[in-house]
Coordinates of C-alpha atoms in Angstrom, one line a residue:
Chain A
M1 CA 2.4 -38.4 18.1
N2 CA -0.8 -36.5 17.5
I3 CA 0.0 -36.0 13.9
F4 CA 0.7 -39.7 13.6
F5 CA -2.6 -40.8 15.2
G6 CA -4.4 -38.2 13.1
E7 CA -2.9 -39.6 10.0
H8 CA -4.0 -43.1 11.0
G9 CA -7.5 -41.9 11.8
S10 CA -8.0 -40.4 8.4
R11 CA -6.4 -43.3 6.7
A12 CA -8.9 -45.7 8.4
F13 CA -11.7 -43.6 7.2
E14 CA -10.5 -43.1 3.6
P15 CA -11.5 -46.2 1.6
W16 CA -15.0 -46.4 2.9
W17 CA -15.5 -42.8 2.2
S18 CA -14.2 -43.2 -1.4
I19 CA -16.3 -46.2 -1.9
G20 CA -19.3 -44.4 -0.5
R21 CA -18.7 -41.5 -2.9
Y22 CA -18.4 -43.8 -5.8
I23 CA -21.7 -45.5 -4.9
L24 CA -23.4 -42.1 -4.5
L25 CA -22.1 -41.0 -7.9
M26 CA -23.2 -44.2 -9.5
G27 CA -26.6 -43.9 -7.8
V28 CA -27.1 -40.4 -9.3
L29 CA -25.9 -41.6 -12.7
I30 CA -28.2 -44.5 -12.7
W31 CA -31.1 -42.4 -11.6
L32 CA -30.3 -39.9 -14.4
A33 CA -30.0 -42.7 -16.9
G34 CA -33.2 -44.2 -15.7
R35 CA -34.9 -40.8 -16.2
G36 CA -33.3 -40.5 -19.6
A37 CA -34.3 -44.0 -20.6
E38 CA -37.9 -43.4 -19.4
N39 CA -38.1 -40.3 -21.6
L40 CA -36.8 -42.5 -24.4
G41 CA -39.5 -45.0 -23.6
Y42 CA -36.8 -47.6 -22.7
N43 CA -38.1 -50.9 -21.6
W44 CA -36.0 -52.1 -18.7
Q45 CA -35.4 -55.8 -18.7
W46 CA -33.1 -56.4 -15.8
Y47 CA -34.4 -60.0 -15.4
R48 CA -32.6 -61.0 -18.6
V49 CA -29.2 -59.8 -17.3
S50 CA -28.7 -62.8 -15.1
D51 CA -28.6 -65.1 -18.2
I52 CA -25.6 -63.3 -19.6
I53 CA -23.8 -63.5 -16.2
V54 CA -24.4 -67.1 -15.4
S55 CA -26.2 -69.6 -17.7
I56 CA -27.7 -72.8 -16.7
K57 CA -27.3 -75.6 -19.2
N58 CA -28.6 -79.1 -18.5
G59 CA -28.8 -78.3 -14.8
H60 CA -25.2 -77.2 -14.6
V61 CA -24.3 -73.6 -13.7
Q62 CA -21.9 -72.2 -16.3
A63 CA -20.2 -68.8 -16.5
G64 CA -22.0 -66.6 -18.9
P65 CA -20.3 -64.3 -21.4
L66 CA -19.9 -61.5 -18.9
L67 CA -18.3 -63.7 -16.3
Q68 CA -16.0 -65.2 -18.9
G69 CA -15.1 -61.7 -19.9
L70 CA -14.4 -60.8 -16.3
G71 CA -12.1 -63.8 -16.1
M72 CA -10.2 -62.6 -19.1
T73 CA -9.9 -59.1 -17.8
L74 CA -8.6 -60.5 -14.5
K75 CA -6.0 -62.6 -16.3
I76 CA -4.8 -59.7 -18.5
S77 CA -4.8 -57.2 -15.6
G78 CA -3.0 -59.6 -13.3
A79 CA -0.3 -60.4 -15.8
G80 CA -0.1 -56.8 -16.8
L81 CA 0.2 -55.6 -13.2
L82 CA 3.0 -58.0 -12.4
L83 CA 5.0 -57.3 -15.5
S84 CA 4.4 -53.5 -15.3
F85 CA 5.7 -53.4 -11.8
C86 CA 8.8 -55.3 -12.9
I87 CA 9.3 -53.0 -15.8
G88 CA 8.7 -50.0 -13.6
L89 CA 11.1 -51.0 -10.9
G90 CA 13.7 -52.1 -13.5
T91 CA 13.5 -48.7 -15.3
A92 CA 13.6 -46.8 -12.1
L93 CA 16.7 -48.6 -11.0
L94 CA 18.2 -48.1 -14.4
R95 CA 17.6 -44.4 -14.2
L96 CA 19.3 -44.2 -10.8
L97 CA 22.3 -46.1 -12.0
P98 CA 25.6 -44.2 -12.5
S99 CA 25.7 -45.6 -16.1
A100 CA 24.9 -43.0 -18.7
V101 CA 23.9 -45.6 -21.2
G102 CA 21.4 -47.1 -18.8
R103 CA 19.9 -43.7 -18.0
L104 CA 19.6 -42.9 -21.7
L105 CA 17.9 -46.2 -22.5
A106 CA 15.4 -45.6 -19.6
R107 CA 14.8 -42.1 -20.8
I108 CA 14.1 -43.1 -24.4
Y109 CA 11.7 -45.8 -23.3
L110 CA 9.9 -43.4 -20.9
E111 CA 9.5 -40.5 -23.4
L112 CA 8.5 -42.9 -26.2
V113 CA 5.9 -44.7 -24.3
R114 CA 4.4 -41.8 -22.4
N115 CA 3.9 -39.9 -25.6
I116 CA 2.1 -42.6 -27.5
P117 CA -1.6 -43.3 -26.9
L118 CA -2.2 -46.7 -25.4
L119 CA -4.5 -47.7 -28.3
I120 CA -1.8 -47.1 -30.8
L121 CA 0.7 -48.9 -28.7
I122 CA -1.6 -51.9 -28.6
F123 CA -2.0 -51.8 -32.4
F124 CA 1.7 -51.4 -32.9
I125 CA 2.6 -54.3 -30.7
Y126 CA -0.1 -56.6 -32.0
F127 CA 0.2 -55.8 -35.8
V128 CA 3.9 -54.9 -36.1
I129 CA 5.9 -56.5 -33.3
G130 CA 3.6 -59.5 -32.8
P131 CA 4.1 -61.1 -36.2
L132 CA 7.8 -60.4 -36.0
F133 CA 8.3 -62.4 -32.9
G134 CA 5.2 -64.6 -33.1
L135 CA 3.4 -63.1 -30.2
G136 CA -0.2 -64.0 -29.8
R137 CA -3.2 -61.7 -28.9
F138 CA -2.9 -62.3 -25.2
T139 CA 0.9 -61.8 -25.0
S140 CA 0.7 -58.6 -27.2
A141 CA -2.1 -57.2 -25.0
V142 CA -0.2 -57.9 -21.8
L143 CA 3.0 -56.5 -23.2
A144 CA 1.4 -53.3 -24.5
L145 CA -0.4 -52.7 -21.2
S146 CA 2.6 -53.3 -19.0
L147 CA 5.0 -51.3 -21.2
F148 CA 2.5 -48.4 -21.0
E149 CA 1.7 -48.5 -17.3
G150 CA 5.3 -49.5 -16.5
A151 CA 6.5 -46.2 -17.7
Y152 CA 4.3 -44.4 -15.2
A153 CA 5.0 -46.9 -12.5
S154 CA 8.7 -46.3 -13.0
E155 CA 8.3 -42.6 -12.2
I156 CA 6.5 -43.6 -9.0
F157 CA 9.2 -46.1 -8.0
R158 CA 11.9 -43.6 -8.8
G159 CA 10.2 -40.9 -6.7
G160 CA 9.9 -43.3 -3.8
L161 CA 13.5 -44.4 -4.0
V162 CA 14.9 -40.9 -4.3
S163 CA 12.8 -39.8 -1.3
I164 CA 14.7 -42.1 1.1
H165 CA 17.1 -40.0 3.1
R166 CA 20.8 -40.1 2.2
G167 CA 21.6 -41.0 5.7
Q168 CA 20.0 -44.4 5.3
W169 CA 22.3 -45.2 2.4
E170 CA 25.3 -44.0 4.3
A171 CA 24.4 -46.0 7.4
S172 CA 23.9 -49.1 5.2
Y173 CA 27.1 -48.5 3.3
S174 CA 29.1 -47.9 6.5
L175 CA 28.0 -51.3 7.8
G176 CA 29.6 -52.9 4.7
L177 CA 26.4 -53.7 2.9
S178 CA 26.7 -53.7 -0.9
T179 CA 24.5 -51.5 -3.1
W180 CA 22.3 -54.4 -3.9
D181 CA 21.8 -55.4 -0.2
S182 CA 21.2 -51.7 0.7
Y183 CA 18.4 -51.6 -1.9
R184 CA 17.0 -54.9 -0.8
Y185 CA 17.0 -54.5 2.9
V186 CA 17.1 -50.8 3.7
V187 CA 15.9 -48.6 0.8
L188 CA 13.2 -50.6 -1.0
P189 CA 11.2 -51.7 2.1
Q190 CA 11.0 -48.0 3.1
A191 CA 10.3 -46.8 -0.3
L192 CA 7.5 -49.3 -0.8
R193 CA 5.5 -47.7 2.0
R194 CA 5.6 -44.4 0.3
I195 CA 5.0 -45.8 -3.1
L196 CA 2.0 -48.0 -2.3
P197 CA -0.7 -45.3 -2.5
P198 CA 0.2 -43.8 -5.9
L199 CA 1.0 -47.3 -7.2
T200 CA -2.5 -48.4 -6.3
G201 CA -3.8 -45.6 -8.4
Q202 CA -1.7 -46.8 -11.3
A203 CA -2.9 -50.4 -10.8
V204 CA -6.5 -49.1 -11.0
S205 CA -5.8 -47.3 -14.2
L206 CA -4.3 -50.5 -15.6
V207 CA -7.5 -52.4 -14.9
K208 CA -9.6 -49.8 -16.6
D209 CA -7.2 -49.3 -19.5
S210 CA -7.3 -53.0 -20.1
A211 CA -10.7 -52.4 -21.7
L212 CA -8.8 -51.2 -24.8
V213 CA -7.5 -54.7 -25.5
S214 CA -11.0 -55.5 -26.8
T215 CA -9.9 -53.6 -30.0
I216 CA -7.6 -56.6 -30.9
A217 CA -10.5 -59.0 -30.5
I218 CA -9.7 -60.3 -27.0
Y219 CA -12.9 -61.3 -25.3
D220 CA -12.4 -59.4 -22.2
L221 CA -15.2 -57.8 -20.1
T222 CA -15.7 -54.9 -22.5
M223 CA -15.6 -57.0 -25.6
Q224 CA -18.2 -59.4 -24.1
G225 CA -20.3 -56.5 -23.1
Q226 CA -20.3 -55.2 -26.7
A227 CA -21.2 -58.6 -28.0
M228 CA -24.0 -59.0 -25.5
V229 CA -25.4 -55.5 -26.4
A230 CA -25.4 -56.5 -30.0
E231 CA -27.1 -59.7 -29.3
T232 CA -29.7 -58.7 -26.7
F233 CA -30.1 -54.9 -27.3
L234 CA -30.0 -54.5 -23.5
A235 CA -27.6 -51.6 -23.8
F236 CA -28.2 -50.0 -20.4
E237 CA -28.5 -53.1 -18.4
V238 CA -25.4 -54.7 -19.9
W239 CA -23.2 -51.6 -19.6
F240 CA -24.2 -50.9 -16.0
T241 CA -23.4 -54.5 -15.2
V242 CA -20.0 -54.2 -16.9
A243 CA -19.3 -51.0 -15.0
G244 CA -20.3 -52.7 -11.8
M245 CA -17.9 -55.5 -12.5
Y246 CA -15.0 -53.1 -13.2
L247 CA -15.9 -51.3 -10.0
L248 CA -15.7 -54.6 -8.1
L249 CA -12.2 -55.3 -9.4
T250 CA -10.8 -51.8 -8.7
V251 CA -12.4 -51.5 -5.3
S252 CA -11.0 -54.9 -4.3
L253 CA -7.6 -53.7 -5.5
S254 CA -7.9 -50.5 -3.4
I255 CA -9.0 -52.5 -0.3
A256 CA -6.1 -55.0 -0.7
A257 CA -3.6 -52.1 -1.0
W258 CA -5.1 -50.3 1.9
I259 CA -4.8 -53.4 4.1
L260 CA -1.2 -53.9 3.0
E261 CA -0.5 -50.3 3.7
R262 CA -1.9 -50.5 7.2
K263 CA 0.1 -53.6 7.9
L264 CA 3.3 -51.9 6.8
A265 CA 2.5 -48.8 8.8
L266 CA 1.8 -50.8 11.9
N267 CA 5.1 -52.5 11.5
N268 CA 6.7 -49.2 11.5
A269 CA 4.8 -47.7 14.5
Chain B
M1 CA 43.5 -56.5 24.1
R2 CA 41.5 -54.3 21.9
D3 CA 38.5 -56.6 21.8
I4 CA 37.9 -56.9 25.5
F5 CA 34.7 -54.8 25.1
L6 CA 33.5 -57.3 22.6
T7 CA 34.8 -60.7 23.4
S8 CA 32.5 -61.3 26.3
T9 CA 29.6 -61.0 24.0
I10 CA 30.8 -62.7 20.9
P11 CA 30.1 -66.2 19.7
S12 CA 33.1 -68.4 19.4
V13 CA 33.2 -68.3 15.5
L14 CA 33.6 -64.5 15.7
T15 CA 36.3 -64.4 18.4
Q16 CA 38.3 -66.7 16.1
T17 CA 38.3 -64.1 13.3
S18 CA 39.0 -61.2 15.6
E19 CA 42.0 -63.1 17.1
N20 CA 43.3 -63.7 13.6
R21 CA 42.9 -60.0 13.0
N22 CA 44.8 -59.1 16.1
Q23 CA 47.7 -61.2 14.9
K24 CA 47.7 -59.3 11.7
D25 CA 47.3 -56.0 13.6
S26 CA 50.3 -56.6 15.8
Q27 CA 52.5 -56.3 12.7
E28 CA 51.1 -52.9 11.8
Q29 CA 50.6 -50.6 14.7
E30 CA 48.8 -48.0 12.7
I31 CA 45.2 -48.8 11.8
I32 CA 44.6 -45.6 9.9
Q33 CA 47.2 -44.2 7.6
A34 CA 46.1 -41.3 5.5
K35 CA 48.5 -39.1 3.5
G36 CA 47.9 -35.9 1.6
I37 CA 44.1 -36.2 1.4
C38 CA 42.4 -33.6 -0.8
K39 CA 38.7 -33.3 -1.3
R40 CA 37.0 -30.6 -3.3
F41 CA 33.2 -30.6 -3.6
P42 CA 31.5 -30.1 -6.9
N43 CA 30.5 -26.5 -5.8
G44 CA 34.2 -25.7 -5.6
I45 CA 34.6 -25.6 -1.9
V46 CA 37.8 -27.2 -0.7
A47 CA 36.9 -29.4 2.2
L48 CA 40.2 -31.1 2.8
D49 CA 43.6 -29.6 1.8
H50 CA 46.4 -32.1 2.1
V51 CA 45.5 -33.7 5.4
D52 CA 47.6 -36.4 7.0
L53 CA 46.3 -38.6 9.7
C54 CA 47.8 -41.6 11.5
I55 CA 45.8 -43.4 14.1
A56 CA 47.5 -46.2 16.1
K57 CA 45.8 -49.2 17.5
R58 CA 43.9 -48.5 20.6
E59 CA 44.4 -44.7 20.2
V60 CA 41.5 -42.4 20.8
A61 CA 41.9 -39.3 18.5
V62 CA 39.6 -36.4 19.0
I63 CA 39.1 -34.0 16.1
I64 CA 37.9 -30.5 17.0
G65 CA 37.5 -27.3 15.0
P66 CA 34.9 -24.8 13.9
S67 CA 32.1 -26.0 11.7
G68 CA 33.0 -26.2 8.0
S69 CA 36.6 -27.0 8.9
G70 CA 36.4 -30.4 7.2
K71 CA 36.2 -32.7 10.3
S72 CA 33.2 -34.6 9.2
T73 CA 34.4 -34.8 5.6
L74 CA 37.7 -36.3 6.8
L75 CA 35.8 -39.0 8.7
R76 CA 33.6 -39.7 5.8
C77 CA 36.6 -40.1 3.5
L78 CA 38.1 -42.7 5.8
N79 CA 35.3 -45.3 5.1
G80 CA 34.8 -44.3 1.5
L81 CA 31.5 -42.4 1.9
E82 CA 33.2 -39.5 0.2
E83 CA 35.6 -40.1 -2.7
I84 CA 39.0 -38.4 -2.3
D85 CA 40.5 -36.3 -5.1
A86 CA 44.2 -36.9 -4.1
G87 CA 46.2 -38.7 -1.5
H88 CA 45.9 -42.2 -0.2
I89 CA 44.3 -44.0 2.7
V90 CA 45.2 -47.3 4.1
I91 CA 43.0 -48.9 6.8
D92 CA 44.1 -51.9 8.7
G93 CA 46.5 -52.7 5.9
I94 CA 43.9 -52.5 3.1
P95 CA 44.3 -49.6 0.7
L96 CA 41.1 -47.6 0.1
N97 CA 41.0 -47.2 -3.7
R98 CA 38.7 -47.7 -6.6
N99 CA 38.6 -51.4 -6.0
A100 CA 35.0 -52.0 -4.9
K101 CA 36.0 -55.1 -2.9
N102 CA 38.5 -53.2 -0.8
R103 CA 36.0 -50.6 -0.2
L104 CA 33.4 -53.1 1.2
L105 CA 36.1 -54.8 3.2
I106 CA 37.2 -51.5 4.7
R107 CA 33.7 -50.7 5.6
T108 CA 33.4 -53.9 7.6
E109 CA 36.5 -52.8 9.5
V110 CA 35.4 -49.3 10.1
G111 CA 32.3 -48.6 12.2
M112 CA 30.6 -45.3 11.9
V113 CA 28.2 -43.5 14.1
F114 CA 26.3 -40.5 12.7
Q115 CA 25.0 -37.3 14.1
S116 CA 21.5 -38.1 13.0
F117 CA 21.7 -41.8 14.2
N118 CA 20.4 -43.1 10.8
L119 CA 18.8 -46.2 12.3
F120 CA 16.6 -48.1 9.8
P121 CA 13.1 -47.0 10.8
H122 CA 11.3 -50.1 9.4
M123 CA 13.3 -52.5 11.5
T124 CA 13.2 -53.2 15.2
V125 CA 16.2 -52.5 17.4
A126 CA 17.3 -56.1 17.1
E127 CA 16.8 -56.2 13.4
N128 CA 18.9 -53.1 13.0
I129 CA 21.8 -54.7 14.7
I130 CA 21.5 -58.2 13.2
L131 CA 21.2 -57.1 9.6
A132 CA 24.9 -56.4 8.8
P133 CA 26.5 -59.4 10.7
Q134 CA 24.0 -61.7 9.0
R135 CA 24.3 -60.2 5.5
V136 CA 27.9 -59.2 5.4
R137 CA 29.7 -61.5 7.9
K138 CA 27.3 -64.3 6.9
I139 CA 26.9 -65.6 10.5
R140 CA 23.8 -67.5 11.5
K141 CA 20.8 -65.7 12.9
S142 CA 21.0 -67.2 16.3
Q143 CA 24.6 -66.2 16.6
A144 CA 23.8 -62.7 15.4
E145 CA 21.0 -62.5 18.0
E146 CA 23.4 -63.6 20.7
L147 CA 25.8 -60.9 19.6
A148 CA 23.1 -58.3 19.5
R149 CA 21.8 -59.2 22.9
G150 CA 25.3 -58.8 24.4
L151 CA 25.9 -55.4 22.7
L152 CA 22.5 -54.0 23.7
Q153 CA 23.3 -55.0 27.3
K154 CA 26.6 -53.1 27.0
V155 CA 24.8 -49.9 25.9
G156 CA 22.0 -50.4 28.4
M157 CA 19.3 -51.0 25.8
E158 CA 18.5 -54.7 26.2
Q159 CA 14.9 -54.0 27.2
K160 CA 14.2 -52.4 23.8
W161 CA 14.9 -55.5 21.7
D162 CA 11.6 -55.4 19.8
T163 CA 11.1 -51.6 19.8
Y164 CA 11.1 -49.5 16.6
P165 CA 13.5 -46.6 16.5
A166 CA 10.7 -44.0 16.3
Q167 CA 9.6 -45.0 19.8
L168 CA 13.1 -44.3 21.2
S169 CA 14.6 -41.0 22.4
G170 CA 17.5 -39.6 20.6
G171 CA 20.0 -40.8 23.2
Q172 CA 18.5 -44.3 23.1
Q173 CA 18.7 -44.3 19.3
Q174 CA 22.3 -43.2 19.3
R175 CA 23.2 -46.0 21.7
V176 CA 21.5 -48.5 19.5
A177 CA 23.4 -47.0 16.5
I178 CA 26.6 -47.6 18.4
A179 CA 25.7 -51.2 19.1
R180 CA 24.8 -51.6 15.5
A181 CA 28.2 -50.4 14.4
L182 CA 30.0 -52.6 17.0
A183 CA 28.1 -55.6 15.8
M184 CA 30.4 -55.7 12.8
Q185 CA 33.4 -55.9 15.2
P186 CA 35.2 -53.1 13.5
A187 CA 38.9 -52.4 14.0
V188 CA 38.2 -48.7 14.4
M189 CA 35.1 -46.7 15.2
L190 CA 34.4 -43.3 13.8
F191 CA 32.0 -40.9 15.6
D192 CA 30.7 -38.0 13.6
E193 CA 29.4 -35.5 16.1
A194 CA 27.5 -38.3 17.8
T195 CA 26.0 -36.1 20.5
S196 CA 25.4 -32.9 18.6
A197 CA 21.7 -33.7 17.9
L198 CA 20.9 -34.7 21.4
D199 CA 19.2 -33.0 24.3
P200 CA 21.7 -32.1 27.0
E201 CA 20.4 -34.7 29.5
M202 CA 20.8 -37.5 26.9
I203 CA 24.4 -36.6 25.9
G204 CA 25.7 -38.1 29.2
D205 CA 24.5 -41.6 28.4
V206 CA 26.0 -41.6 25.0
L207 CA 29.3 -40.2 26.1
Q208 CA 29.4 -42.8 28.9
V209 CA 29.1 -45.6 26.3
M210 CA 31.8 -44.0 24.3
K211 CA 34.1 -43.7 27.3
D212 CA 33.5 -47.4 28.2
L213 CA 34.4 -48.3 24.7
A214 CA 37.6 -46.2 24.8
R215 CA 38.6 -47.6 28.2
E216 CA 38.2 -51.1 26.8
G217 CA 40.7 -50.5 24.1
M218 CA 38.7 -49.6 21.0
T219 CA 40.5 -47.5 18.4
M220 CA 38.4 -44.4 18.0
V221 CA 38.3 -41.2 15.9
V222 CA 35.9 -38.8 17.4
V223 CA 34.6 -35.6 15.9
T224 CA 33.0 -33.7 18.7
H225 CA 32.3 -30.4 20.4
E226 CA 32.4 -31.9 23.8
M227 CA 35.7 -30.6 25.2
G228 CA 35.2 -32.4 28.5
F229 CA 35.1 -35.7 26.6
A230 CA 38.2 -34.8 24.6
R231 CA 40.2 -34.0 27.7
E232 CA 39.1 -37.0 29.6
V233 CA 39.2 -39.7 27.0
G234 CA 41.3 -38.5 24.1
D235 CA 44.9 -39.6 23.7
T236 CA 45.4 -37.2 20.8
V237 CA 43.6 -34.0 19.9
I238 CA 43.6 -32.8 16.3
F239 CA 42.6 -29.2 15.6
M240 CA 41.3 -28.5 12.0
E241 CA 40.5 -25.3 10.3
D242 CA 39.7 -24.6 6.6
G243 CA 40.4 -28.1 5.6
Q244 CA 43.8 -28.3 7.1
V245 CA 45.2 -29.8 10.3
V246 CA 46.4 -26.8 12.2
E247 CA 47.8 -28.5 15.3
Q248 CA 47.8 -31.9 16.8
G249 CA 49.3 -33.4 19.9
P250 CA 48.8 -35.4 23.1
T251 CA 45.6 -34.2 24.9
T252 CA 47.2 -32.6 28.0
S253 CA 49.8 -30.6 26.2
F254 CA 47.3 -29.6 23.5
F255 CA 44.8 -28.1 26.0
D256 CA 47.4 -26.7 28.4
N257 CA 50.0 -25.6 26.0
P258 CA 48.6 -24.9 22.5
T259 CA 51.4 -23.7 20.3
H260 CA 49.4 -22.2 17.5
D261 CA 47.6 -18.9 17.6
R262 CA 44.5 -20.2 15.9
T263 CA 44.3 -23.0 18.3
R264 CA 44.6 -20.7 21.2
H265 CA 42.0 -18.4 19.8
F266 CA 39.6 -21.4 19.2
L267 CA 40.1 -22.8 22.7
S268 CA 39.7 -19.4 24.3
K269 CA 36.3 -19.2 22.7
I270 CA 34.9 -22.6 23.7
L271 CA 36.5 -23.4 27.0

């Protein structure tokens, strides 16, 4: 029981501490950058940043370039997350199947994707696969991201599934449940609890890796940032703002996962 | 009738099906027929070496023997948790073979209770019991709950309806596990060292539930080290060693008059 409560205590503490650490780190970096910029004679113009986040035209508040970029990043990450989890779970189940062909297919996909840099995968899908099947920029980007992250997610899923004790399977089978029902009602819900923390990490990487889709001219947060730097020369201000926005996304993800994890854990108390 | 233990707790739809089964049963007295079962594990160990087993309706058979003698493996073969290498098994008239449908059907007829309980930790006591009747027997939730309530009462756990397994003692978990297996209304119950993982003072509660079950006519195959239970409840005792049935017979003659030297040796060590 003590171990249990101890675990709970540290878990309650964790996200705030990691956010705190991040803010501390950012503070130090900003201070260093500020010092560096000062030595460069950099002229800080933070007041101009608000214009590229929201713009006011004819009395109407409109999303500025950075906010539009954030929207695009959200869309790509959201679709990518959903698809990568499906691919991950599918591949994990394929690898656990008794079928040798299924296992081989899953292995080939894993080894192929994990040994190709994401940037090259994006180019390959956009320039080679895309024209073949008539995929647009957005579809190509989501596909590349989710294929890449799905490979890692599948290992996380597989680990979680394998970690469920044999006795759970046997109990489920002995009650007459089919393999599918055993997965659905007995094994997956238990595995999910163990998978959630590493899966959150994977989701955070997906959000950050989505910056690479700017290379195929998708106007995501990074691309808009680049464009704004070119336009306004506010290099430091713009990139700090962009970094802050990514942070906002990933921290929200972590907090959501943490809440979900706690809910599942309480359920299991 | 065999189902006395259950009928009082069962919604009408279910009694219907079990009555039908009773009619079917009356034609075949033997619920478990196993002939020449062989099982060799991948590491080369021969767990079962031409084992025959016949269990009649309402019979309580107790399997004893030293550890590693193949008792548990035999039980696990009977509901298809282990694949057999040779021989054939017929449960309640259904052959256990490569046919996946038969296998699922047999598992609904054979309840199993494990040494390590194996309750589903993410579900409450009630959910543990309701899952299989709802998913496999396809009965409505309200009916399944009614069934679960009755069974929990039988095993003395009705006050733990909304509790999670982690909050229960071993003995309580095992009683819930028995209720969970009974909820499928099996024709036969297998007990795989159901009390071996329990503290001494909890063994009694679980054994009592098993005794009640036997008294009310459930067909049972029990692997156990509890000789008192074997003597009191068992109709037949089967002694296994090295994957073979060394001796089997009616309980009283088995304990008072063992014919085989190995049996005598084993009994002298544990009694």
